[in-house]
Coordinates of C-alpha atoms and ligand atoms in Angstrom, one line a residue:
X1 CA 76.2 117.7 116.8
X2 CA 76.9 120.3 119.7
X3 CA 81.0 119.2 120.2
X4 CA 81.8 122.5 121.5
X5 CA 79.4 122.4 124.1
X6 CA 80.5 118.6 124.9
X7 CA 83.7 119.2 125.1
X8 CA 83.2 122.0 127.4
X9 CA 81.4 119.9 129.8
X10 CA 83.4 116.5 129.1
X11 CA 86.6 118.7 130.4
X12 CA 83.9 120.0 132.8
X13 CA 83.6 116.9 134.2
X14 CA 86.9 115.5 134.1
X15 CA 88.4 118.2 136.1
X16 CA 85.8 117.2 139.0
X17 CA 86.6 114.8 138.9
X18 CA 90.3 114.9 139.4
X19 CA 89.8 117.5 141.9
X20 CA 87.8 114.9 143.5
X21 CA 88.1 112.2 145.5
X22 CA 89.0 108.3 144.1
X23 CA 87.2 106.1 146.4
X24 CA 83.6 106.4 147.6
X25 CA 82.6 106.1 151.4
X26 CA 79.2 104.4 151.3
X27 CA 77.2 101.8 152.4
X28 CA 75.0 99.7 150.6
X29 CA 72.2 100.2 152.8
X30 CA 72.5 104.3 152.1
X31 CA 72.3 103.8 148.6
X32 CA 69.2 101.5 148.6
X33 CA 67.5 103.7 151.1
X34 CA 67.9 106.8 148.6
X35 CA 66.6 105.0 145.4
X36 CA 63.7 103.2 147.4
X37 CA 62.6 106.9 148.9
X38 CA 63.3 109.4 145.5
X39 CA 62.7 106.9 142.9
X40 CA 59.5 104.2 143.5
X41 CA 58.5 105.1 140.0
X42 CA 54.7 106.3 140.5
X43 CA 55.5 109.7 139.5
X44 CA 57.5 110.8 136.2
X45 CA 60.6 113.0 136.7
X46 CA 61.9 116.0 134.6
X47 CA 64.6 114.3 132.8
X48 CA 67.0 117.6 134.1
X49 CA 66.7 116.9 137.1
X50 CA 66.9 113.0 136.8
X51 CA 70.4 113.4 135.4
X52 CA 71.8 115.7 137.6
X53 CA 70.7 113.1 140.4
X54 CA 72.0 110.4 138.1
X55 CA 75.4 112.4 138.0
X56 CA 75.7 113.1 141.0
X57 CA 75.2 109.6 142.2
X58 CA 78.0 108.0 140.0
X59 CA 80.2 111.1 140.9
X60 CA 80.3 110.3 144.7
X61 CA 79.3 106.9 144.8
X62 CA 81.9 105.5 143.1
X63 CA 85.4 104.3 142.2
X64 CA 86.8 106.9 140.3
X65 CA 88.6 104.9 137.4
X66 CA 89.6 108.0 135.4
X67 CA 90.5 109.9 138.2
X68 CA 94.8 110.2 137.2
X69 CA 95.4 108.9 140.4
X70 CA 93.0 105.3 139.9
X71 CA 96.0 103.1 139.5
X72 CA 93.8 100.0 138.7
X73 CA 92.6 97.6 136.9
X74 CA 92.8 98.4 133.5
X75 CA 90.0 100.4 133.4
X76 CA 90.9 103.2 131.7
X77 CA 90.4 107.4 131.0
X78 CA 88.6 107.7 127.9
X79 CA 88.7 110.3 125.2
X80 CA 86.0 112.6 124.2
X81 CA 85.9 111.1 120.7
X82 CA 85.0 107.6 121.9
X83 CA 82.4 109.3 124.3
X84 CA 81.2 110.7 121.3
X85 CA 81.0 107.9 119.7
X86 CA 79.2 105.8 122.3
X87 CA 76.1 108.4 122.1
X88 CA 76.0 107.8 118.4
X89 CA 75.7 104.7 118.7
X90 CA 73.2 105.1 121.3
X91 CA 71.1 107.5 119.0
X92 CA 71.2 105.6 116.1
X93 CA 71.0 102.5 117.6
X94 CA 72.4 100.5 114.7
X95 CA 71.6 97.0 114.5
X96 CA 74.8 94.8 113.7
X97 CA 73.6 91.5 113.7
X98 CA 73.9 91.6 109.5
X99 CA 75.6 93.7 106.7
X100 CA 72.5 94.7 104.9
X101 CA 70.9 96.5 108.4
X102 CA 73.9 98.4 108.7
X103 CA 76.4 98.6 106.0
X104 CA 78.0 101.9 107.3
X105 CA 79.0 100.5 110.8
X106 CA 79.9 97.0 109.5
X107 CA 82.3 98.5 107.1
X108 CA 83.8 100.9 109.8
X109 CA 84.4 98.2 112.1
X110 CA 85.8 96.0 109.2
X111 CA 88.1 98.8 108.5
X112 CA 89.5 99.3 112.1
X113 CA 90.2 95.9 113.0
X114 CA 91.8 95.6 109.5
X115 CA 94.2 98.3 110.7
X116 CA 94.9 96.0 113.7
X117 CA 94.8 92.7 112.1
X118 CA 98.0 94.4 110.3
X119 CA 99.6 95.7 113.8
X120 CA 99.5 92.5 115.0
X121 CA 101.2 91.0 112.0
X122 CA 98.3 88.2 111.5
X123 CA 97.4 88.0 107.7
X124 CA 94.8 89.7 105.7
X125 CA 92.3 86.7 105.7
X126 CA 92.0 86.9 109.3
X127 CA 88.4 87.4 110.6
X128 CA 87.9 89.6 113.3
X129 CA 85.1 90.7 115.8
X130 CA 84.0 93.3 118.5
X131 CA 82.9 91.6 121.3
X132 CA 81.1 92.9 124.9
X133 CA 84.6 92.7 126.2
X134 CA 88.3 90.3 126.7
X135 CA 86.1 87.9 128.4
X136 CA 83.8 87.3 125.2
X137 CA 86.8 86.9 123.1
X138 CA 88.0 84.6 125.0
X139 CA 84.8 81.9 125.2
X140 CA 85.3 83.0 121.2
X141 CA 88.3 81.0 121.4
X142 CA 87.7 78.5 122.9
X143 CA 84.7 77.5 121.0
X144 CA 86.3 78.0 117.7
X145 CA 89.4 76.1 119.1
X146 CA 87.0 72.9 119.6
X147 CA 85.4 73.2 116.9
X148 CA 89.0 73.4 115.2
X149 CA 90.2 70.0 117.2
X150 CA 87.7 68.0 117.1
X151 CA 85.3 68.2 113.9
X152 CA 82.5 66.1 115.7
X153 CA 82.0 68.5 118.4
X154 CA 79.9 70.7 116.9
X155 CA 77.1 68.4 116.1
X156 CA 77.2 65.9 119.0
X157 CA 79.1 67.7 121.8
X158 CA 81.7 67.2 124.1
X159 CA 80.2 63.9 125.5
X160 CA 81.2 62.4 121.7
X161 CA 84.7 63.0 121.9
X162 CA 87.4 60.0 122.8
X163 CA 89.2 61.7 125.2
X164 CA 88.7 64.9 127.5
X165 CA 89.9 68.1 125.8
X166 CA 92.4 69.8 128.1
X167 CA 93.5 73.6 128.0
X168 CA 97.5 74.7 128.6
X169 CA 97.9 78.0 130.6
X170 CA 99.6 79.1 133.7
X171 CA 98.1 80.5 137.3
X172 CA 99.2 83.9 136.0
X173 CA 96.7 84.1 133.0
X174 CA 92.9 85.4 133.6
X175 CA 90.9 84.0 136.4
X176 CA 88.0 83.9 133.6
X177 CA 89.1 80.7 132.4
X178 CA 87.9 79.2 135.1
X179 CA 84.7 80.1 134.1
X180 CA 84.7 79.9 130.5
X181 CA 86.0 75.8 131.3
X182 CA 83.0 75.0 133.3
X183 CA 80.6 77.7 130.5
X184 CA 82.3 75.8 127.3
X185 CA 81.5 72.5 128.8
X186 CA 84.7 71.4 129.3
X187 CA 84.8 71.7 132.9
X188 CA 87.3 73.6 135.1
X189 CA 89.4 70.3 135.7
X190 CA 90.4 70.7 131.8
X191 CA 92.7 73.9 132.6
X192 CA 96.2 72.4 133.8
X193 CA 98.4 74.5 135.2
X194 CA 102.3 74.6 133.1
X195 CA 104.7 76.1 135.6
X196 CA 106.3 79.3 135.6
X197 CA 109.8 80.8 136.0
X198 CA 110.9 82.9 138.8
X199 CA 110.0 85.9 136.2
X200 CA 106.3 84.7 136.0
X201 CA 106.4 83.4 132.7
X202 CA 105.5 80.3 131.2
X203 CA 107.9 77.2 131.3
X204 CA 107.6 76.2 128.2
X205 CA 109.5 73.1 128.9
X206 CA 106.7 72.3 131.5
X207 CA 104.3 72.9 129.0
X208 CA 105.5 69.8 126.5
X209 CA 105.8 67.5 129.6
X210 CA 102.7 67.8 130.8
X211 CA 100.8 67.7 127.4
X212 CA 102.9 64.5 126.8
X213 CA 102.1 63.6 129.9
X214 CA 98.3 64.0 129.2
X215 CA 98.6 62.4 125.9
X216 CA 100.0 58.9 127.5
X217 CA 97.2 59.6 130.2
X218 CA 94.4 59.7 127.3
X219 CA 93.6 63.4 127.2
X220 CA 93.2 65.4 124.2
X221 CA 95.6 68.9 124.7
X222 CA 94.0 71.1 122.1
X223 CA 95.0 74.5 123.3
X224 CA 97.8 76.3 124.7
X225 CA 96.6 80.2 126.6
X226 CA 99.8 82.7 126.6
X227 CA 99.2 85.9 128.0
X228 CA 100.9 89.4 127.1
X229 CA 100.2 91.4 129.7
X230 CA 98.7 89.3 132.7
X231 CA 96.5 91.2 135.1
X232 CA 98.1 90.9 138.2
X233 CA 101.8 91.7 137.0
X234 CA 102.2 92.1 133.4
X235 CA 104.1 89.5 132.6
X236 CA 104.3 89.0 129.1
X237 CA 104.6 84.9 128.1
X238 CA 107.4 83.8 126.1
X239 CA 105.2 84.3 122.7
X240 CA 107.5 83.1 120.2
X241 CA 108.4 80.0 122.1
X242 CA 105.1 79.2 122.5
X243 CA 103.8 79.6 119.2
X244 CA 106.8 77.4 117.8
X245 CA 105.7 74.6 120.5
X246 CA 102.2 74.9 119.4
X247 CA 103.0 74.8 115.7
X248 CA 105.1 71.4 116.2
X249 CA 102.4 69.9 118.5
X250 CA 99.6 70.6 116.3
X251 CA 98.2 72.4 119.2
X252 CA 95.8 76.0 119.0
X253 CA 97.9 78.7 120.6
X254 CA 95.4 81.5 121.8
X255 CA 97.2 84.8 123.1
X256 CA 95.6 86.6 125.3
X257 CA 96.4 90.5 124.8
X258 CA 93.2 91.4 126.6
X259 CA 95.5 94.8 127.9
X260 CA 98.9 94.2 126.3
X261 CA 98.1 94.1 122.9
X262 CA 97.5 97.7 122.1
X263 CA 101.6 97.5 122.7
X264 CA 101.6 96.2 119.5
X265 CA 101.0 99.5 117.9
X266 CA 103.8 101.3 119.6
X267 CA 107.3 100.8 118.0
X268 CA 108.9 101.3 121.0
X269 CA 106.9 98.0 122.6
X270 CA 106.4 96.0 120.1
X271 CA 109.3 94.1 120.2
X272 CA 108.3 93.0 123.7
X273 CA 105.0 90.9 121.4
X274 CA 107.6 89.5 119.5
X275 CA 105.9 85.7 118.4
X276 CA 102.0 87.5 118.6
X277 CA 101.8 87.2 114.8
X278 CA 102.0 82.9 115.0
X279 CA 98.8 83.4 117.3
X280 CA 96.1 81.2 116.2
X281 CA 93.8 83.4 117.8
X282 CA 94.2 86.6 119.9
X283 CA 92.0 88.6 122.7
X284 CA 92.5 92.5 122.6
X285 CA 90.5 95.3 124.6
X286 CA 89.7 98.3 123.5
X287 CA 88.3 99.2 126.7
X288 CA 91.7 98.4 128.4
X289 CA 94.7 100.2 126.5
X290 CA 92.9 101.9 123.5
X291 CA 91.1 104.3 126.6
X292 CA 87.5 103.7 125.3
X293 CA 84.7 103.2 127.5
X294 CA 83.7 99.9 127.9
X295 CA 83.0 97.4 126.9
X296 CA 84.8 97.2 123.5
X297 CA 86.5 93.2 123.3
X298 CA 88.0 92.0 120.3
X299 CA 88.8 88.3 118.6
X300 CA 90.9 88.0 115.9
X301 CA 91.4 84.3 114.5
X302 CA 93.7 83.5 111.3
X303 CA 91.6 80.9 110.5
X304 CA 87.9 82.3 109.5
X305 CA 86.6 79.1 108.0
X306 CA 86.9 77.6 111.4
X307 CA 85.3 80.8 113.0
X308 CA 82.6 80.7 110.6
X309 CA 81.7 76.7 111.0
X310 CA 81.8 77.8 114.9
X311 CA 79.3 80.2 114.4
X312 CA 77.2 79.5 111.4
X313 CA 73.5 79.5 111.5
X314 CA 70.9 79.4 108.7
X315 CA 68.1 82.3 109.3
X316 CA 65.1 82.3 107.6
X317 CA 63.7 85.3 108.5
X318 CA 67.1 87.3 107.7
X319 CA 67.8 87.5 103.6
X320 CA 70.4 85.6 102.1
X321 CA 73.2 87.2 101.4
X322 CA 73.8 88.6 98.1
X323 CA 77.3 89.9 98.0
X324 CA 79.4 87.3 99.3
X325 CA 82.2 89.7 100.4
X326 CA 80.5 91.5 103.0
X327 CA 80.1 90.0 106.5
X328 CA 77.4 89.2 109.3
X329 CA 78.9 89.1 112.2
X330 CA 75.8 87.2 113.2
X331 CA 77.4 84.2 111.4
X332 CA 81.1 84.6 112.7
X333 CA 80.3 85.8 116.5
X334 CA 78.5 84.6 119.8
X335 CA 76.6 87.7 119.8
X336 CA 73.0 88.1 117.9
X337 CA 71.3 91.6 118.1
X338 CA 74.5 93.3 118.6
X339 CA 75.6 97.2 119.3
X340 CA 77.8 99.4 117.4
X341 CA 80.9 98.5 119.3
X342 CA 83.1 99.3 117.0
X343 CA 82.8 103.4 116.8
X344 CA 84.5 104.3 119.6
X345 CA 87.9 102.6 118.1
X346 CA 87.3 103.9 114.8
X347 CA 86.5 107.5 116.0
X348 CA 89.1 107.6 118.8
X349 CA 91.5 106.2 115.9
X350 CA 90.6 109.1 113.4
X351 CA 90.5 112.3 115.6
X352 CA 94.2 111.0 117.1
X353 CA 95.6 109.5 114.5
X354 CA 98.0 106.6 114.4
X355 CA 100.5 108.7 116.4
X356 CA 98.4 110.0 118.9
X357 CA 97.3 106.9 120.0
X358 CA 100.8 105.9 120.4
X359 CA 101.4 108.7 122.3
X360 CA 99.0 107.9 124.7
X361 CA 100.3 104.6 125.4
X362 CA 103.7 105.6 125.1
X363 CA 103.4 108.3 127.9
X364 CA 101.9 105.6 130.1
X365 CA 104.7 102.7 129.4
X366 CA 107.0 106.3 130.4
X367 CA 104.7 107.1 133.8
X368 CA 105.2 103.4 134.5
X369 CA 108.9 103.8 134.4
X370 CA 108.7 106.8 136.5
X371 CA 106.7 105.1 139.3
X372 CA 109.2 102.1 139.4
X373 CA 112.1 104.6 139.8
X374 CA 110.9 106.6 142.4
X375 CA 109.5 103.5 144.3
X376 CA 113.0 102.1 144.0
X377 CA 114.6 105.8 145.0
X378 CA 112.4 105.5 147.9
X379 CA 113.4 102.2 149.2
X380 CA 110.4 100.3 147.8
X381 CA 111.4 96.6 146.2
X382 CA 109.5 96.0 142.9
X383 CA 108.8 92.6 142.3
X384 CA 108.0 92.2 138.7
X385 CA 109.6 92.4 135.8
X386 CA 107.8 94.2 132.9
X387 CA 108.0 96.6 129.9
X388 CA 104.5 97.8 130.6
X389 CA 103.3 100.3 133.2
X390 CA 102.1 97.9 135.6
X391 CA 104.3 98.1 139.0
X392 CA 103.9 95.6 141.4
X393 CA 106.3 96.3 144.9
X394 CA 106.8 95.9 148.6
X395 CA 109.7 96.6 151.3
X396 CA 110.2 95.4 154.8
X397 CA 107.7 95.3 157.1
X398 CA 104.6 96.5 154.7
X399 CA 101.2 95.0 155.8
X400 CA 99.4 95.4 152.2
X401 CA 95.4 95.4 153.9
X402 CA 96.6 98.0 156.4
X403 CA 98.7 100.1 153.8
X404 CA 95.8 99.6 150.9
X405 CA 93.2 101.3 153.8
X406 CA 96.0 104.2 154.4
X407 CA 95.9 104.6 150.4
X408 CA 92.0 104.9 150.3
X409 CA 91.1 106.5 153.0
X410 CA 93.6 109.3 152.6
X411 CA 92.4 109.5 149.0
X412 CA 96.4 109.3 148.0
X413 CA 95.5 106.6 145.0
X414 CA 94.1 103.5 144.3
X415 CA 95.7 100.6 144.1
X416 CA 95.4 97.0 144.6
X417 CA 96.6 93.8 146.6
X418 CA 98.7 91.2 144.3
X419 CA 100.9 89.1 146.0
X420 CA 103.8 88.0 143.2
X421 CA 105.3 84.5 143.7
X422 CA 103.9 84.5 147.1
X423 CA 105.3 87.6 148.0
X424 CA 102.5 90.1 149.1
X425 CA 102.6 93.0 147.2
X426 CA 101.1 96.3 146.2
X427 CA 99.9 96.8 142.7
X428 CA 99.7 99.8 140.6
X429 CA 98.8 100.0 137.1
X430 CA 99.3 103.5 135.4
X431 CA 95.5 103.4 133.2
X432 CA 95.4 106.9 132.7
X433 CA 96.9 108.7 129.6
X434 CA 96.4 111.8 131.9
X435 CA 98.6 110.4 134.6
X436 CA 101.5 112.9 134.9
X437 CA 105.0 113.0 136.6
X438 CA 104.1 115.2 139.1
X439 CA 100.9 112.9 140.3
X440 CA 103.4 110.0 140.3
X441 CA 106.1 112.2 142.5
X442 CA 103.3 113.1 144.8
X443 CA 101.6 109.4 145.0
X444 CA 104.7 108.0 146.1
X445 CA 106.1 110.8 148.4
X446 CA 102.4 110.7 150.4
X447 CA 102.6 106.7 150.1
X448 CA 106.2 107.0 152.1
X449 CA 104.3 109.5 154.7
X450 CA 101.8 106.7 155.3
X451 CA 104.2 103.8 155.0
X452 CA 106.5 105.8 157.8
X453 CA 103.4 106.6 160.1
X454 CA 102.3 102.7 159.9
X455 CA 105.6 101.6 160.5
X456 CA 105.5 104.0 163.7
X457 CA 102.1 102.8 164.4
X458 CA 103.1 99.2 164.8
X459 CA 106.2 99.8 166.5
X460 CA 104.3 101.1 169.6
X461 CA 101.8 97.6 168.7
X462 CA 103.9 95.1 167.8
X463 CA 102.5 92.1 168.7
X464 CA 99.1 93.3 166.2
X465 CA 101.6 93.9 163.6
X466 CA 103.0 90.6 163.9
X467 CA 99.2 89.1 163.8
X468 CA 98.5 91.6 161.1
X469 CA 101.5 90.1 158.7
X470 CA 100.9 86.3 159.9
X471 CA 96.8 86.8 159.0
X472 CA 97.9 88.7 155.5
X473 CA 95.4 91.5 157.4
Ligands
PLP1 C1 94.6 89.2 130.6 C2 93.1 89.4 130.6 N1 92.3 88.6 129.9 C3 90.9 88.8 129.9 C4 90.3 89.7 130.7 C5 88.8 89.9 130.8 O1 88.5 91.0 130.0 P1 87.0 91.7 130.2 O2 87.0 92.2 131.6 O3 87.0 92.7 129.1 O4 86.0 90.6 130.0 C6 91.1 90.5 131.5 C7 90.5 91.5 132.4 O5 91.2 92.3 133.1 C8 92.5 90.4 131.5 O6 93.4 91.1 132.3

């Protein structure tokens, strides 16, 4: 394969696009107008000139996530090796539904979540899966958490059991539960909401009164949701606590490391996991922290018979297998037909090495430090506590919506609205291994400028300031 001529344009690219700006300024009208006149399909294109169109659509019409300065939601920069990868994977378009289709990619993939299986201190008989993303590994969870609880469930459904499963987590962890409640069956009224300290994290002394509470009530607590790393502030739950809870309540504890668990290769963070290895089961992206593109999910789950009754299935049309040490994921995953996720890990992985991918998350957890001191040098207020590079932070008279619309529309950075424990706040998560210092010194000195010129604004307006902070405008 052409690498040098990849690379070239890959750094090509990437320099745009840092030279560029972050957010788009388009309507959807614009957009559909466009495609409806260039593209109504009659006529065949060159494929040139279709991809320079392509390219140039996605370059101005969109968020720029690996733009250094895209401090967001855990969409990363990705490598050129994972790029790389993806386009293999593309080309050969392995099938990865069984072993015998694909042998080499099932092995490779066996062989990189081996290598995290072993960061994450869970033991060699774990099974382990790519999945389309955090949000598949989740439902994974779930399911195999059920079907762990309650052996009937399987066969006859929810509708057989006794008593209404219910699911422990707190308002901190992944919106998605929501949905996977009400997709699982279970319905959203299963999740109940344990209480959390003034740091974010999960009472777990809430947590045993309300699943006793439930049990006298006649529910059936199954599961317990601790998060390390939660999107809006990076809390990380009190894992070890947890886990012993779970263990003594006969309860599944799921940890959901959708960002945070690629921590758990860095020495320097992986104290902060401390209690990840009594998971039952555990969510990690590789489209979040490992910087591949997406979407690269992972489930790992100690307990592979119970993953495998969850997802067994007799095909006749597929071969029986013949060596009983290799694996289908077909038979151990939701997923069917299913693409060579995997690659991008394994190749990212190799080209770096071990160390180089620590590196890279290292230098963020560093740039993350660096924002929270000069915020704090600057008279900003940060508002979460956190070993990972996710900054939440306000001050006096800050109206996030106004300030958010300085950000964009100055092209400074983005960042996001998350209010912490009621208090609005601006968040800003440092996603980009190509994040340096000197953006960070820059972000914040342009994000006083604006802060200063706001705060001037309103001063000559402030009774629409005073609307603007009672609305949360
Ligand atoms: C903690 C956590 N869990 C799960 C998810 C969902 O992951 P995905 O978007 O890969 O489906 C996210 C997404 O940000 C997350 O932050």
């Amino acid at each position: 394969m052409f690498i040098d001529e990849f690379r070239d344009e890959f750094e090509r690219q990437l320099a745009e696009i840092a030279s560029g700006p972050i957010v788009p300024n388009v309507t959807p009208g614009e957009i559909r107008d466009y495609l409806a006149t260039r593209y109504d399909f009659r006529q065949p294109n060159a494929l040139e000139e279709v991809v320079a169109d392509v390219e140039q659509m996605l370059s101005t019409w969109q968020v720029q996530v690996t733009h250094p300065r895209y401090f967001g939601l855990f969409n990363p920069s990705v490598t050129l090796a994972s790029v790389i990868a993806d386009t293999l994977v593309a080309m050969y378009n392995s099938q990865l539904a069984n072993w015998r289709t694909s042998p080499a990619a099932n092995e490779i993939e066996r062989h990189t979540l081996a290598w995290l299986t072993e960061k994450f201190g869970l033991p060699s008989e774990t099974l382990a899966t790519f999945t389309s993303g955090g949000t598949e590994a989740n439902l994974s969870a779930i399911v195999v958490a059920l079907t762990n609880a309650f052996p009937e469930y399987g066969q006859h459904g929810l509708r057989h059991l006794a008593a209404q499963p219910t699911i422990y987590l707190t308002e901190e962890a992944h919106n998605g539960y929501n949905k996977l409640a009400h997709i699982a069956g279970l319905g959203r009224r299963a999740l109940r909401i344990v209480a959390t300290g003034s740091d974010l994290k999960l009472d777990v002394e809430d947590l045993g009164r309300r699943v006793a509470e439930d049990r006298r009530n006649g529910f059936a607590p199954f599961m317990v949701i601790g998060t390390a790393g939660t999107t809006a502030a990076g809390i990380i739950d009190p894992l070890e606590q947890i886990g012993r809870f779970c263990q003594a309540e006969g309860l599944w504890f799921h940890c959901d490391a959708a960002w945070g668990g690629a921590a758990a290769i860095s020495p320097r963070l992986k104290p902060h996991l401390a209690g990840i290895e009594m998971s039952d089961s555990i969510t990690c992206d590789a489209h979040k922290w490992f910087s591949v593109p997406m979407g690269a999910g992972m489930f790992f789950c100690r307990h592979p018979e119970r993953v495998s009754e969850a997802f067994r299935i007799d095909v006749t049309y597929l071969s029986k297998k013949t060596d009983l040490t290799v694996f289908d994921p077909l038979t151990s995953s939701i997923q069917w037909s299913r693409r060579f996720i995997g690659l991008k890990l394994f190749m990212a992985l190799a080209e770096h090495g071990e160390s180089g991918q620590i590196e890279m998350i290292e230098h963020q957890a560093r740039m993350g430090d660096v924002l929270r001191e000069a915020l704090r040098a600057s008279g900003w207020r940060i508002v979460n506590s956190t070993p990972l590079p996710l900054v939440c932070f306000t001050r006096d008279g800050l109206v996030p919506a106004d300030f958010l619309a300085g950000l964009r529309e100055r092209q400074i950075a983005w960042m996001s609205e998350a209010p912490v424990a009621g208090v609005p706040a601006i968040r800003a998560c440092i996603t980009s291994f190509r994040t340096t210092e000197s953006d960070i010194h820059w972000v914040v000195d342009e994000m006083n400028r604006l802060f200063r010129e706001l705060s001037a604004q309103s001063q000559s307006n402030p009774a629409e300031i005073a609307l603007a902070q009672s609305t949360g405008r």
